[in-house]
Coordinates of C-alpha atoms and ligand atoms in Angstrom, one line a residue:
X1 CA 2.7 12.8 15.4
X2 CA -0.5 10.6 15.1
X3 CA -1.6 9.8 18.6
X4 CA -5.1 9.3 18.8
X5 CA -5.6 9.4 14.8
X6 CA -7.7 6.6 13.5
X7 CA -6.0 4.8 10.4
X8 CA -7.7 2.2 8.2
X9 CA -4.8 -0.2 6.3
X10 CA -6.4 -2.5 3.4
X11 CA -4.2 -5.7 2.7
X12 CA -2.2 -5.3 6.1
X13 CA -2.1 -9.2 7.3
X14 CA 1.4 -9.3 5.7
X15 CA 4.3 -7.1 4.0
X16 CA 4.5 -3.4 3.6
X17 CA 0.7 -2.5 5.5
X18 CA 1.1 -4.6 8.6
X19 CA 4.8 -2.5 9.2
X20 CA 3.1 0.4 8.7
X21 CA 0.6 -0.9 10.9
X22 CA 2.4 -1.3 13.4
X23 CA 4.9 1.9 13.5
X24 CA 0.9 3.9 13.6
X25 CA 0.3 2.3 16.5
X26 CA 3.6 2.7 18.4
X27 CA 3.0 6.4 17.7
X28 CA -0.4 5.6 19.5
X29 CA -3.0 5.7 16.6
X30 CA -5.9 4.1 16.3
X31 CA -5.2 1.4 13.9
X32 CA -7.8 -0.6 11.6
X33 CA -6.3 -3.7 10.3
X34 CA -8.2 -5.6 7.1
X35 CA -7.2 -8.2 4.5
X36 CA -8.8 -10.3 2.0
X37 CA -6.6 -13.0 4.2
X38 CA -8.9 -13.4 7.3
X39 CA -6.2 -16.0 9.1
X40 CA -3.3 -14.4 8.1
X41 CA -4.9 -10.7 9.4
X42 CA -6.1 -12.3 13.1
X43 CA -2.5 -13.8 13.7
X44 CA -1.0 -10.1 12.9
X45 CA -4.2 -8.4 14.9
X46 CA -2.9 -10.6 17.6
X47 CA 0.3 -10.0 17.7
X48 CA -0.1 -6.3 17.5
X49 CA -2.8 -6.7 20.7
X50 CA -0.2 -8.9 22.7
X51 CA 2.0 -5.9 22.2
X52 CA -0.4 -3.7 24.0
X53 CA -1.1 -1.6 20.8
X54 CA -4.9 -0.1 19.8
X55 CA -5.6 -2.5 16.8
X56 CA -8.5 -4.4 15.6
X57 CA -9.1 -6.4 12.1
X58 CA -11.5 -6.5 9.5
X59 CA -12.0 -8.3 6.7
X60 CA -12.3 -6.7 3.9
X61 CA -12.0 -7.8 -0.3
X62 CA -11.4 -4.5 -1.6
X63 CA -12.9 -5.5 -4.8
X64 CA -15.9 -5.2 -2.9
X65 CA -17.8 -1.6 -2.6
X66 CA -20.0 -3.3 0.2
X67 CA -16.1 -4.7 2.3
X68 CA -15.1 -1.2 1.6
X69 CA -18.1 0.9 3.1
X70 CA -18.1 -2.0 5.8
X71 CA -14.7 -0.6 6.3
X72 CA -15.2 2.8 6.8
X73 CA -18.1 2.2 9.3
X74 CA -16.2 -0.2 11.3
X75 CA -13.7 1.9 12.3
X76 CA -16.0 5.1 12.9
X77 CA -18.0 2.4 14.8
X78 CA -15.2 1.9 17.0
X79 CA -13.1 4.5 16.7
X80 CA -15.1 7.1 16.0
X81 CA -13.9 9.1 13.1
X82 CA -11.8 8.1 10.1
X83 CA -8.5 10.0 9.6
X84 CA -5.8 8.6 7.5
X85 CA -5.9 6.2 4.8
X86 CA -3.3 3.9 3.5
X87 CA -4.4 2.1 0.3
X88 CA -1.8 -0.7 0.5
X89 CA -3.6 -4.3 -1.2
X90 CA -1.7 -5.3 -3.8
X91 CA -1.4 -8.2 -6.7
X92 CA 1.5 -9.2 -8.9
X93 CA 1.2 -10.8 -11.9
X94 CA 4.0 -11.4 -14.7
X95 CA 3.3 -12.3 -18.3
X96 CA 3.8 -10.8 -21.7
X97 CA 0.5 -8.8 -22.8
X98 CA -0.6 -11.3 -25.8
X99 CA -0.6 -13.9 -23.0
X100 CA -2.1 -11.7 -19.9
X101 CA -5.4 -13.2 -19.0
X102 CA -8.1 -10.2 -19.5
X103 CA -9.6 -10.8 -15.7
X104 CA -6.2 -10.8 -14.2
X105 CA -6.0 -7.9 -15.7
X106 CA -9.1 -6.6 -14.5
X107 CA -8.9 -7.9 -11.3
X108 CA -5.9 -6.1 -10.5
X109 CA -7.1 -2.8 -11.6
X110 CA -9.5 -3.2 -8.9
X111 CA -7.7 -4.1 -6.3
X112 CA -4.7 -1.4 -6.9
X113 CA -6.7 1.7 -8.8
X114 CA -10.9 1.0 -8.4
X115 CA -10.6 0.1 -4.6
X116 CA -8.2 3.5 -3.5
X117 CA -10.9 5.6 -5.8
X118 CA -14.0 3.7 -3.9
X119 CA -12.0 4.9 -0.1
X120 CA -11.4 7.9 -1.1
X121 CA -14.6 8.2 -2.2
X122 CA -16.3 7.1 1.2
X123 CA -14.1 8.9 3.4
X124 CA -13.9 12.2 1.7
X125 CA -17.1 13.3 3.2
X126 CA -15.5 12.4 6.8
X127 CA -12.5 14.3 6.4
X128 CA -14.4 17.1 4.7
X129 CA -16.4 17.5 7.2
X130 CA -13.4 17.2 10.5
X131 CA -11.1 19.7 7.9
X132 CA -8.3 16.7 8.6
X133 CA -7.1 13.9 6.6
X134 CA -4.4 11.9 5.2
X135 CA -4.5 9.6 2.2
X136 CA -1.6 7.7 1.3
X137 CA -1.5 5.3 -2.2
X138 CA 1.1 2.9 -2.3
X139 CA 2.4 3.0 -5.7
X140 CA 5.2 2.1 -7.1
X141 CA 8.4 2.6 -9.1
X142 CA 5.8 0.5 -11.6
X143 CA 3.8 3.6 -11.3
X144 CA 6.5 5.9 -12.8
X145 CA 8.4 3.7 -15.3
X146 CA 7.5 0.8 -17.3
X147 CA 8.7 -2.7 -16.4
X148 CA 7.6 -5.3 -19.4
X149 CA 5.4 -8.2 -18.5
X150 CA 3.7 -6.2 -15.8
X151 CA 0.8 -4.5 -18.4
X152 CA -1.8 -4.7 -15.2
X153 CA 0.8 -3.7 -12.5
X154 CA 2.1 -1.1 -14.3
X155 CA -0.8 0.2 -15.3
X156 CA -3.2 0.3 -11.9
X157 CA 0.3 1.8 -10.8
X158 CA 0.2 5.0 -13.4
X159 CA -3.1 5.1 -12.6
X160 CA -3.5 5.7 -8.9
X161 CA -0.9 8.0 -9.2
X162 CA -3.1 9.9 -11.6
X163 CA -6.0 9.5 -8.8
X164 CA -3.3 10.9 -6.1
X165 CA -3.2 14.3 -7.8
X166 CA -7.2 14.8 -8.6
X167 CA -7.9 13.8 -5.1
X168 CA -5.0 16.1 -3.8
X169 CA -6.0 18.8 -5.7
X170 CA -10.4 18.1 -4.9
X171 CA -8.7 18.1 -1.1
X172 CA -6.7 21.0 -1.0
X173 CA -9.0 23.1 0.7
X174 CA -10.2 21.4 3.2
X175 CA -7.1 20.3 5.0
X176 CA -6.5 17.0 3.4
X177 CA -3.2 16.0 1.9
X178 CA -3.0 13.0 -0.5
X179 CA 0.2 11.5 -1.5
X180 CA 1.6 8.3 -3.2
X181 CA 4.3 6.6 -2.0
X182 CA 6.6 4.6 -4.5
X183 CA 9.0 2.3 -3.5
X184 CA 11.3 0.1 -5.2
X185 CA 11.8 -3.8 -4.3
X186 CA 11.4 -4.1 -0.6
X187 CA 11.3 -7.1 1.4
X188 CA 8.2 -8.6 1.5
X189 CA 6.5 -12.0 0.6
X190 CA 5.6 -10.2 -3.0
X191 CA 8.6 -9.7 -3.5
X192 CA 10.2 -12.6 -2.3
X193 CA 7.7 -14.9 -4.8
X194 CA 9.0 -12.6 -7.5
X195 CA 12.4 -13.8 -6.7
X196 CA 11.4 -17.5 -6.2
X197 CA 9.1 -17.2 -9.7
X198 CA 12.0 -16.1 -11.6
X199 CA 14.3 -18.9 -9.5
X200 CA 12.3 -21.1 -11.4
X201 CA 11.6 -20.0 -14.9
X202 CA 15.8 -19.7 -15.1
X203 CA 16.3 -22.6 -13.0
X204 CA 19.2 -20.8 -11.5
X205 CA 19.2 -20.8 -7.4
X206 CA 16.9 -17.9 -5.2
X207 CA 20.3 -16.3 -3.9
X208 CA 20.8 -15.8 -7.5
X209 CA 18.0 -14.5 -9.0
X210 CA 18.4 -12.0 -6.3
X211 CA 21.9 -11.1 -6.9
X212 CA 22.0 -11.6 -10.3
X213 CA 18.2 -10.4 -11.6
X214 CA 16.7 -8.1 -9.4
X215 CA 19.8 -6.2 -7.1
X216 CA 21.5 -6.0 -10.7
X217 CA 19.4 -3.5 -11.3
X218 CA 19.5 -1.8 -8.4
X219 CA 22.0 0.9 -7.5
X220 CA 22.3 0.3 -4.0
X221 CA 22.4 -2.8 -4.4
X222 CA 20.1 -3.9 -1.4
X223 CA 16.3 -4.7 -1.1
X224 CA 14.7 -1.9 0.7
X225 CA 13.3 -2.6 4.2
X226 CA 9.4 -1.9 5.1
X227 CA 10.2 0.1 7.9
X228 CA 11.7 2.7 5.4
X229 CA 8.2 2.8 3.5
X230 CA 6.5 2.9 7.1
X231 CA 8.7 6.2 7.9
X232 CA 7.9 7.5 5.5
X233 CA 4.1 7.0 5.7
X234 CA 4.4 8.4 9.4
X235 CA 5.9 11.6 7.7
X236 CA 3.0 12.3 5.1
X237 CA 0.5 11.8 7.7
X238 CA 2.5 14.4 9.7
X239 CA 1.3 17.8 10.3
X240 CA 5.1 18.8 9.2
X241 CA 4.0 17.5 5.8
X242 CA 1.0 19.7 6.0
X243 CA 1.9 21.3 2.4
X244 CA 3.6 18.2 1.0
X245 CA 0.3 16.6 -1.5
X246 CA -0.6 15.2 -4.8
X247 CA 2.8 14.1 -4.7
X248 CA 4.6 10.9 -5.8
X249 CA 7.7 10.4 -3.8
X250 CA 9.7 7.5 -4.8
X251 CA 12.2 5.4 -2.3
X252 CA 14.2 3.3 -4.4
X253 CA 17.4 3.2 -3.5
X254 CA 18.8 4.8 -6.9
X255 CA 16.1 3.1 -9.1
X256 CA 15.1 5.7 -11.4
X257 CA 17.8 7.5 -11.1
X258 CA 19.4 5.4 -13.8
Ligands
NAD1 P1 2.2 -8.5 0.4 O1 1.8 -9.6 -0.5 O2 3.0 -8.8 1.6 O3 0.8 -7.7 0.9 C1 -0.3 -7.5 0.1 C2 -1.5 -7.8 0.9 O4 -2.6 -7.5 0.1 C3 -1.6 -9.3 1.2 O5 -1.8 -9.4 2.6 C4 -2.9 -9.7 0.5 O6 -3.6 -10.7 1.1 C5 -3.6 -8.4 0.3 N1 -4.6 -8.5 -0.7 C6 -4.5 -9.0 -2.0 N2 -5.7 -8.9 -2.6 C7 -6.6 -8.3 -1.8 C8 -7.9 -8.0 -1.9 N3 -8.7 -8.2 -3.0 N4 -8.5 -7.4 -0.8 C9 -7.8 -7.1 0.3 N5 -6.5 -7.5 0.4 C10 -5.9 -8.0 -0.6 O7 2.8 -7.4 -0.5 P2 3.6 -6.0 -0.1 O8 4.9 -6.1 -0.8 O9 3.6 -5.7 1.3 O10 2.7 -5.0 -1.0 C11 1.9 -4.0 -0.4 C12 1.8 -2.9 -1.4 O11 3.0 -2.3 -1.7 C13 1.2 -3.3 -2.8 O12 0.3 -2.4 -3.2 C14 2.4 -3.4 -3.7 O13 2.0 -3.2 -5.0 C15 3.2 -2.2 -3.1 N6 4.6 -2.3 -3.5 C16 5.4 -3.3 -3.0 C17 6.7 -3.3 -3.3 C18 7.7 -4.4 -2.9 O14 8.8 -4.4 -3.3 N7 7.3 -5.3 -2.0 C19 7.3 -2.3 -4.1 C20 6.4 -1.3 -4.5 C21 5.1 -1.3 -4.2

């Protein structure tokens, strides 16, 4: 499905973009690690190498144009093109707007809206010019509801969706698909510091404040696992989803069904 594709993953040490990671590589791509994290991205390069897969790491702050261009010529460097792209670095940050500090806020529309707009930017000209390419934007379910206390979230969430469609339909033509993914809660360590963050502002147990708070809402009642969002990814860079773009396809076990 993606043998031999070369895939850059930004914030992949951990979570959601190190799965990912790693199902692209069992399929035999090419896979570009990078993270703001350098320790925490060179024990998952590692462990992905020991495992005989094609991966290397960069580090990369993708609040940084220079990290992101850096990037991009890395992984032609050593790969030799540029093929699929998974924006996946991501920030949470809960707190009522009056009391939302204005560079959070800032900061995280760069890291989840600015930095996938700077990528696609970079490697448009690449893909333009092989008449391939995949881009993936992880969203959210933040990205197609509102959730309060999550003005920045939300909002870099709405946004990239917003980019997702331009950049699907500026693609269209030139064999490039562009797609936003949306999942609900899945188990990762963001997710799992929401839980212990709201453990402690109810001082009620973690078990709880998953039971009680979070899977409450949650039709299926289950956290969703990252090798469900990692499928998934491996589908959209598919040629079967050839015609599927500009898309938001939400995995949410019921979610926003409600
Ligand atoms: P995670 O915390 O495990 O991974 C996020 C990674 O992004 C971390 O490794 C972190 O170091 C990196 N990062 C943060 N700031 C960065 C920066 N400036 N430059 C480069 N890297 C940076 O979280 P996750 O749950 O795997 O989240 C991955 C993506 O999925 C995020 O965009 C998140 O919003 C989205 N998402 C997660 C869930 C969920 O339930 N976990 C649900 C919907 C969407």
């Amino acid at each position: 499905m993606v043998k031999d594709k070369v895939v850059i993953i930004t914030g992949s040490a951990s979570g959601i973009g190190l799965e990912i990671g790693e199902h692209f590589a069992k399929e035999g791509a090419k896979v570009v690690l990078s993270d703001i994290n350098e320790e925490k991205l060179q024990g998952s390069v590692n462990n992905l190498k020991n495992k005989g897969y094609n991966v290397i790491g960069t580090k990369a702050d993708v609040t940084s144009e220079t990290d992101l261009q850096n990037l991009v010529h890395t992984a032609k460097e050593q790969f030799g093109s540029v093929d699929i792209v998974i924006n996946n670095a991501g920030l949470q940050h809960v707190s009522p707007i009056e009391e939302f500090p204005t560079q959070k806020f800032e900061l995280m529309i760069k890291i989840m809206l600015t930095a996938p707009f700077i990528l696609t930017k970079t490697v448009f000209p690449i893909m333009k010019e092989q008449g391939w390419g995949r881009i993936i934007n992880i969203a959210s379910i933040n990205g197609v509801i509102g959730f309060a206390g999550k003005a920045a979230y939300n909002s870099a969430k709405h946004g990239v969706i917003g980019l997702t469609k331009v950049a699907a339909l500026e693609g269209a033509l030139h064999g490039i698909t562009v797609n936003a993914l949306c999942p609900g809660y899945v188990d990762t360590p963001l997710v799992r510091g929401q839980i212990a963050d709201l453990a402690k502002t109810r001082n009620i147990p973690e078990e709880r404040a998953l039971e009680d708070v979070i899977l409450a809402q949650v039709p299926q009642k289950k956290l969703l696992n990252v090798s469900e969002i990692a499928d998934y990814a491996l589908y959209l860079s598919s040629d079967k989803a050839k015609s599927v773009t500009g898309q938001a396809v939400i995995i949410d076990g019921g979610y926003t069904a409600q």
